[in-house]
Amino acid sequence: MSISSNILKAFLGLSIASSFALASEINVYSHRHYDSDKLLFAAFEKKSGIKVNVITAKAEELVSKLKIEGANSPADMLITSDIGNLYEAKVEGLLQKIDSKTLSANIPAHLRDSDNEWFGLTKRARIFVYNPEKISEKELGSYLDLSDPKFKGKILTRSSSAAYNKSLLASIIANHGEAKALEFAKGLVANFARDPKGNDRDQIKAVASGEGDLAIVNTYYLGIMLNSKDPKDVEIARSVKLFFPAQKAEGTHINISGAGVTKYAKNKENAIKLIEFLSSVEAQTLFAEANHEYPANPAVKASGTVATFGTFKEDTLPLAEVGKYTKKAVEIATKANWR
Amino acid sequence: MQKFKYLLAPLLGLVISLPIVSLVIYFIAQNDFRVTSINLSELLLYTKNTAFVLFGTAFLVLLLGISTAFMSARFEYVGSRFFSLIFVLPLAFPAYILGYSYVGFFEFHGILATLLSQPKVKLDILNIYGVTAILSFAMFPYVFILARVSFASISSTVVELVSLKQLSFCKAFFTVYLPLAYPAIFAGLVLAMMEVLSDYGTVAYFGVDTFSVGIFKSWFGYGNLNEAINLAIIMLLMVFSMMLAESRLRAKFRFISVTHSSQKAPKVKLRGFQNGIAFGLSMLISTLTLFIPTGVLLYWFYLDFGTLDWSSLTYLYCTLSLNVLSSFIIIALAFGMVYASRFYPSKLGVMSHKLSILGYSIPGAIIGIGILLFTNFIDQSFGKVVLGGSFFALIFAYLSRYFAASIGSVENGFSKIDKSIDDATIVFGTSEWGRIFKVYLPLMRPYLLSGFLILYIDLAKELPATLLLRPFNYDTIAIRIYELASNEILYKSAFPSLLLVVTTAIAVLLLNSKFVRGRR
């Protein structure tokens, strides 16, 4: 019934945005597609009485969409699952500054924009997963060490176009400079066990199967596998070990999922309320438990599974610095033949 | 009035290709035709990989499609009716889901290893050969569906001629039957090839850099949408010139005139050894293309059963309602276009026809951008949001992208209607609408329905344009599958994927029912 009436409205030329733009709504463009987010939006609706409308798509698409739509955009809020696109949105002038004491209190400074245009909501640590029969923990150190010839034919990772690898390489540029980053990328490619392919889980499986000895992946994939209903996933995840890189250097690289209020938001106040809610202890606990991500709010603990991974020193380089070098990272990866 | 009718086909073509036209206008208006971030050696690699995947898939799609279509249209053997349904179903799998399930089958600790109790058994299919096989499995039903209608309508006169001339089976197949089905086979092949060209998800997962990966590298990697559009337009030009070349070639071989007036040849009953061969071959093809991936999904479904999320059923409702409406609009316009081109032909019509089917060859996300550019232009002209974020934009995107999927069947159907029927309707002074409703629509029914079926399945699994253009809170089942698969919780994507396959099976069963078959 409602669908056919929606279609009717659409055909009569009434847009969804104009016909439903009530004060008690908020329109979200999100790159996150987790069921945990749906639960969080429902919890917010219940608590605030504000209806949350969502469109999920790839971050790059949402940024392009915001750009094309300009002032006509129905979106009030943008959520991405990596820093690169959030940073891009800011640079393109698609976000606006917001003042919120709650957000300043809940989100540490390095996880938010210096102009308060975006805020981190969850953290993802990019770590090593290795085969303990082939590699000893003593051999492992920083990311840069992976270009050492002793790892020849041993390293696995997905393609450089994956947002997480782009951001990792961008952080290396920010921390060590372009020349060092290129040298690292070239060395890494020379040490690949196979051409990059598959997703993060496929890399973990390739370590377990002996195709390579060490993979660069995000922590939560291991968390998901350890809690999988597929017994083989659990067996594989248990057979490998996890290592937090760069503990004696800059710290383990972390990426964020984050949010910002769009420049032409018609429901700005509601958008701020939603971001504040997402940074709250209640919401952060759900983020952590459901998806095994690290909460951005320091007052909230990691999930049970993730807590077993241990504590680590994280790279506190302001993430804006990482965002700045994302395109450079693609260039360097291409130069190094990291497909 | 009469003059306007000659403009009908060109105008329709223009409207349908508006998103592409918007892209081209944008391309020219930007005045930035450079492709700077992608270097020459990368371009060469993309071209080489694209050519390999394209030709490899073409070969396998033809092999699988023609053999299955001919067997099920011309022969009766054990299970032949069952297989004629089964051969359509692989089309219901989004290609990347087929890819994931095959990886799940062959991987370390995978399902094959479990079945054999040999955990170390694995087959690495994440490569160019693997992706070629997967895409062929997913696409061969295009050729099957279209060619089967053609093979089934071979008249008894033709069969009698073959037996009078005492042609061997091989000779008859290659010199008589195959050429008769050529337009249908070609239409199916074009669909498969264009879909291979526009595929991004599967090739990216398998680690094969094709041209579409290059397009997305410009957009997603360098954040350079302009360059991505430039590359897509280069690809469009190549496809456009190939299609023009083919239509020239086809004009030379205009031999098709199998009329509906002559009686259809009955199926040949196979016995003994031949029966066994046909059954074995059908079984092998359906095991590879349907039973193995479905088995994997069923196993994952079993793992997920305790925590099953029944909300997938609401996604199904969204998919079906949008789908049926869009398919109906698209097939009606395809009929209109071919009808107008037949009775009111013009050179402009031919060109705009070719233009209107190009949407199928470029990635759906780029078509989505074309629609965004167009709807935003309208919105800005009105000074308020009129089309943006509406169902209109989404259905328009489907029309632009999937017009090719329907028009092949319609053209194929019209090509089987003898020109003498056109003359007869004119001589008897039947009105235009009477002609359409009383003569052409009934004659075209099986072709329109096969076109509708292809559209229905294509739209059900459509992802990129839906992702970009759908209104708020409106998620289709393909989006649900994507959400779960991109979270890398593959077993959870089994339930929505199976729902997709089941709804398709129901559609196929309906189309195979007496309602349709009675008139064939």
Tab-separated table of C-alpha atoms in Angstrom, chain B residues 116-339:
chain	number	residue	atom	x	y	z
B	116	LEU	CA	35.970	-35.289	0.801
B	117	SER	CA	37.157	-35.103	4.438
B	118	GLN	CA	40.414	-33.698	3.082
B	119	PRO	CA	40.852	-30.214	4.619
B	120	LYS	CA	43.877	-29.465	2.458
B	121	VAL	CA	42.004	-29.957	-0.825
B	122	LYS	CA	41.504	-26.612	-2.511
B	123	LEU	CA	41.347	-25.095	-5.959
B	124	ASP	CA	42.336	-21.478	-6.377
B	125	ILE	CA	39.765	-19.962	-8.698
B	126	LEU	CA	40.474	-16.328	-7.826
B	127	ASN	CA	42.027	-15.602	-11.211
B	128	ILE	CA	41.148	-14.644	-14.783
B	129	TYR	CA	40.128	-18.204	-15.721
B	130	GLY	CA	37.915	-18.474	-12.679
B	131	VAL	CA	36.156	-15.202	-13.356
B	132	THR	CA	35.629	-16.125	-17.010
B	133	ALA	CA	33.977	-19.403	-15.991
B	134	ILE	CA	31.834	-17.726	-13.311
B	135	LEU	CA	30.626	-14.997	-15.666
B	136	SER	CA	29.817	-17.590	-18.338
B	137	PHE	CA	27.810	-19.668	-15.868
B	138	ALA	CA	25.904	-16.555	-14.842
B	139	MET	CA	25.265	-15.283	-18.375
B	140	PHE	CA	24.650	-18.313	-20.605
B	141	PRO	CA	20.891	-18.297	-19.890
B	142	TYR	CA	20.592	-15.101	-21.970
B	143	VAL	CA	21.474	-17.119	-25.051
B	144	PHE	CA	19.470	-20.088	-23.796
B	145	ILE	CA	16.240	-18.120	-23.235
B	146	LEU	CA	16.329	-16.261	-26.527
B	147	ALA	CA	17.647	-19.078	-28.725
B	148	ARG	CA	15.248	-21.631	-27.288
B	149	VAL	CA	12.217	-19.652	-28.477
B	150	SER	CA	13.817	-19.503	-31.922
B	151	PHE	CA	14.757	-23.188	-32.101
B	152	ALA	CA	11.309	-24.135	-30.851
B	153	SER	CA	9.620	-22.201	-33.619
B	154	ILE	CA	11.464	-23.976	-36.447
B	155	SER	CA	8.766	-25.071	-38.865
B	156	SER	CA	8.127	-28.618	-39.980
B	157	THR	CA	8.765	-27.469	-43.539
B	158	VAL	CA	12.357	-26.749	-42.655
B	159	VAL	CA	12.752	-30.123	-40.952
B	160	GLU	CA	11.224	-31.900	-43.941
B	161	LEU	CA	13.617	-30.084	-46.240
B	162	VAL	CA	16.544	-31.190	-44.137
B	163	SER	CA	15.470	-34.816	-44.277
B	164	LEU	CA	14.714	-34.621	-48.024
B	165	LYS	CA	18.223	-33.276	-48.638
B	166	GLN	CA	19.553	-36.089	-46.415
B	167	LEU	CA	21.791	-33.697	-44.490
B	168	SER	CA	23.768	-35.147	-41.617
B	169	PHE	CA	22.872	-33.827	-38.140
B	170	CYS	CA	26.027	-31.725	-37.963
B	171	LYS	CA	25.558	-30.261	-41.399
B	172	ALA	CA	21.875	-29.515	-40.758
B	173	PHE	CA	22.711	-27.943	-37.410
B	174	PHE	CA	25.420	-25.641	-38.693
B	175	THR	CA	23.961	-24.739	-42.086
B	176	VAL	CA	20.218	-24.630	-41.358
B	177	TYR	CA	19.190	-24.496	-37.699
B	178	LEU	CA	21.972	-22.306	-36.348
B	179	PRO	CA	21.607	-19.581	-39.011
B	180	LEU	CA	17.831	-19.571	-38.417
B	181	ALA	CA	18.396	-18.806	-34.748
B	182	TYR	CA	21.218	-16.360	-35.419
B	183	PRO	CA	19.346	-13.134	-34.477
B	184	ALA	CA	18.260	-14.664	-31.179
B	185	ILE	CA	21.679	-16.099	-30.378
B	186	PHE	CA	23.337	-12.842	-31.241
B	187	ALA	CA	20.871	-10.832	-29.159
B	188	GLY	CA	21.593	-13.104	-26.187
B	189	LEU	CA	25.321	-12.906	-26.738
B	190	VAL	CA	25.227	-9.109	-26.898
B	191	LEU	CA	23.428	-9.033	-23.548
B	192	ALA	CA	25.988	-11.343	-21.987
B	193	MET	CA	28.921	-9.404	-23.416
B	194	MET	CA	27.621	-6.027	-22.366
B	195	GLU	CA	26.993	-7.305	-18.889
B	196	VAL	CA	30.515	-8.717	-18.736
B	197	LEU	CA	31.871	-5.320	-19.795
B	198	SER	CA	29.926	-3.514	-17.093
B	199	ASP	CA	30.682	-6.002	-14.312
B	200	TYR	CA	32.762	-4.555	-11.521
B	201	GLY	CA	32.004	-6.529	-8.359
B	202	THR	CA	33.026	-9.962	-9.635
B	203	VAL	CA	36.197	-8.970	-11.467
B	204	ALA	CA	37.356	-6.795	-8.566
B	205	TYR	CA	36.857	-9.661	-6.102
B	206	PHE	CA	38.683	-12.090	-8.381
B	207	GLY	CA	41.581	-9.633	-8.722
B	208	VAL	CA	41.270	-9.194	-12.495
B	209	ASP	CA	41.777	-5.626	-13.708
B	210	THR	CA	39.364	-5.029	-16.560
B	211	PHE	CA	38.307	-1.775	-18.124
B	212	SER	CA	35.520	-1.263	-15.614
B	213	VAL	CA	38.018	-1.683	-12.764
B	214	GLY	CA	39.957	1.142	-14.459
B	215	ILE	CA	36.848	3.317	-14.511
B	216	PHE	CA	36.302	2.769	-10.805
B	217	LYS	CA	39.973	3.297	-10.030
B	218	SER	CA	39.678	6.802	-11.472
B	219	TRP	CA	36.517	7.477	-9.519
B	220	PHE	CA	37.093	5.700	-6.219
B	221	GLY	CA	40.894	5.744	-6.195
B	222	TYR	CA	41.737	9.198	-7.460
B	223	GLY	CA	38.346	10.716	-6.652
B	224	ASN	CA	38.204	11.819	-10.280
B	225	LEU	CA	34.652	11.295	-11.494
B	226	ASN	CA	35.327	13.269	-14.689
B	227	GLU	CA	38.031	10.857	-15.693
B	228	ALA	CA	35.807	7.899	-14.884
B	229	ILE	CA	33.162	9.345	-17.192
B	230	ASN	CA	35.785	9.940	-19.896
B	231	LEU	CA	36.815	6.279	-19.718
B	232	ALA	CA	33.195	5.111	-19.760
B	233	ILE	CA	32.592	7.182	-22.879
B	234	ILE	CA	35.632	5.645	-24.581
B	235	MET	CA	34.145	2.228	-23.795
B	236	LEU	CA	30.747	3.337	-25.097
B	237	LEU	CA	32.266	4.454	-28.382
B	238	MET	CA	33.945	1.073	-28.830
B	239	VAL	CA	30.727	-0.825	-28.140
B	240	PHE	CA	28.753	1.517	-30.385
B	241	SER	CA	31.107	1.002	-33.330
B	242	MET	CA	31.112	-2.766	-32.836
B	243	MET	CA	27.326	-2.786	-32.918
B	244	LEU	CA	27.215	-0.678	-36.071
B	245	ALA	CA	29.685	-3.043	-37.726
B	246	GLU	CA	27.546	-6.022	-36.741
B	247	SER	CA	24.349	-4.515	-38.120
B	248	ARG	CA	26.111	-3.928	-41.446
B	249	LEU	CA	27.239	-7.529	-41.402
B	250	ARG	CA	23.780	-8.754	-40.509
B	251	ALA	CA	22.204	-6.771	-43.350
B	252	LYS	CA	24.242	-8.931	-45.730
B	253	PHE	CA	22.747	-12.118	-44.299
B	254	ARG	CA	19.077	-11.309	-44.291
B	255	PHE	CA	17.582	-14.721	-44.738
B	256	ILE	CA	15.200	-14.937	-41.827
B	257	SER	CA	11.654	-15.738	-42.753
B	258	VAL	CA	10.201	-18.390	-40.556
B	259	THR	CA	6.542	-17.552	-40.481
B	260	HIS	CA	4.033	-18.267	-37.793
B	261	SER	CA	1.686	-19.616	-40.432
B	262	SER	CA	3.590	-22.842	-40.995
B	263	GLN	CA	3.336	-25.638	-38.463
B	264	LYS	CA	6.061	-26.042	-35.872
B	265	ALA	CA	8.188	-29.160	-36.133
B	266	PRO	CA	7.513	-31.666	-33.337
B	267	LYS	CA	10.282	-32.515	-30.877
B	268	VAL	CA	12.387	-35.581	-31.599
B	269	LYS	CA	12.125	-38.324	-28.961
B	270	LEU	CA	15.554	-39.537	-27.978
B	271	ARG	CA	16.082	-43.161	-26.974
B	272	GLY	CA	18.828	-45.341	-25.542
B	273	PHE	CA	22.350	-44.038	-25.869
B	274	GLN	CA	21.326	-40.635	-27.269
B	275	ASN	CA	18.883	-40.219	-24.413
B	276	GLY	CA	21.708	-40.918	-21.964
B	277	ILE	CA	24.056	-38.431	-23.637
B	278	ALA	CA	21.458	-35.648	-23.589
B	279	PHE	CA	20.602	-36.329	-19.963
B	280	GLY	CA	24.263	-36.550	-18.927
B	281	LEU	CA	25.143	-33.305	-20.664
B	282	SER	CA	22.150	-31.476	-19.160
B	283	MET	CA	23.012	-32.822	-15.738
B	284	LEU	CA	26.647	-31.731	-16.055
B	285	ILE	CA	25.735	-28.200	-17.154
B	286	SER	CA	23.099	-27.729	-14.467
B	287	THR	CA	25.386	-29.137	-11.783
B	288	LEU	CA	28.095	-26.646	-12.672
B	289	THR	CA	25.875	-23.640	-13.154
B	290	LEU	CA	23.113	-24.212	-10.628
B	291	PHE	CA	23.326	-27.211	-8.308
B	292	ILE	CA	26.793	-26.505	-6.874
B	293	PRO	CA	26.180	-22.799	-6.093
B	294	THR	CA	22.683	-23.550	-4.797
B	295	GLY	CA	24.104	-26.345	-2.655
B	296	VAL	CA	26.640	-23.932	-1.179
B	297	LEU	CA	23.877	-21.410	-0.431
B	298	LEU	CA	21.718	-24.116	1.130
B	299	TYR	CA	24.604	-25.133	3.368
B	300	TRP	CA	25.145	-21.519	4.430
B	301	PHE	CA	21.412	-21.145	4.937
B	302	TYR	CA	21.557	-24.155	7.240
B	303	LEU	CA	24.388	-22.546	9.237
B	304	ASP	CA	22.432	-19.303	9.494
B	305	PHE	CA	19.080	-20.884	10.265
B	306	GLY	CA	19.187	-20.290	14.032
B	307	THR	CA	19.754	-16.560	13.610
B	308	LEU	CA	17.788	-16.115	10.416
B	309	ASP	CA	16.646	-12.587	9.695
B	310	TRP	CA	13.138	-12.803	8.290
B	311	SER	CA	13.165	-9.118	7.383
B	312	SER	CA	14.516	-10.251	4.021
B	313	LEU	CA	10.880	-10.911	3.161
B	314	THR	CA	10.095	-7.189	3.290
B	315	TYR	CA	13.000	-6.525	0.962
B	316	LEU	CA	11.478	-9.097	-1.341
B	317	TYR	CA	8.216	-7.180	-1.409
B	318	CYS	CA	10.024	-3.947	-2.345
B	319	THR	CA	11.903	-5.775	-5.084
B	320	LEU	CA	8.884	-7.424	-6.626
B	321	SER	CA	6.579	-4.399	-6.688
B	322	LEU	CA	9.197	-2.134	-8.212
B	323	ASN	CA	10.283	-4.867	-10.532
B	324	VAL	CA	6.981	-5.748	-12.101
B	325	LEU	CA	6.104	-2.099	-12.711
B	326	SER	CA	9.506	-1.299	-14.242
B	327	SER	CA	9.598	-4.448	-16.385
B	328	PHE	CA	6.144	-3.679	-17.736
B	329	ILE	CA	7.088	-0.116	-18.668
B	330	ILE	CA	10.337	-1.205	-20.288
B	331	ILE	CA	8.873	-4.047	-22.340
B	332	ALA	CA	6.003	-1.807	-23.524
B	333	LEU	CA	8.460	0.829	-24.692
B	334	ALA	CA	10.611	-1.834	-26.381
B	335	PHE	CA	7.550	-3.063	-28.262
B	336	GLY	CA	6.717	0.524	-29.218
B	337	MET	CA	10.206	1.168	-30.461
B	338	VAL	CA	10.503	-1.965	-32.611
B	339	TYR	CA	6.971	-1.539	-33.919
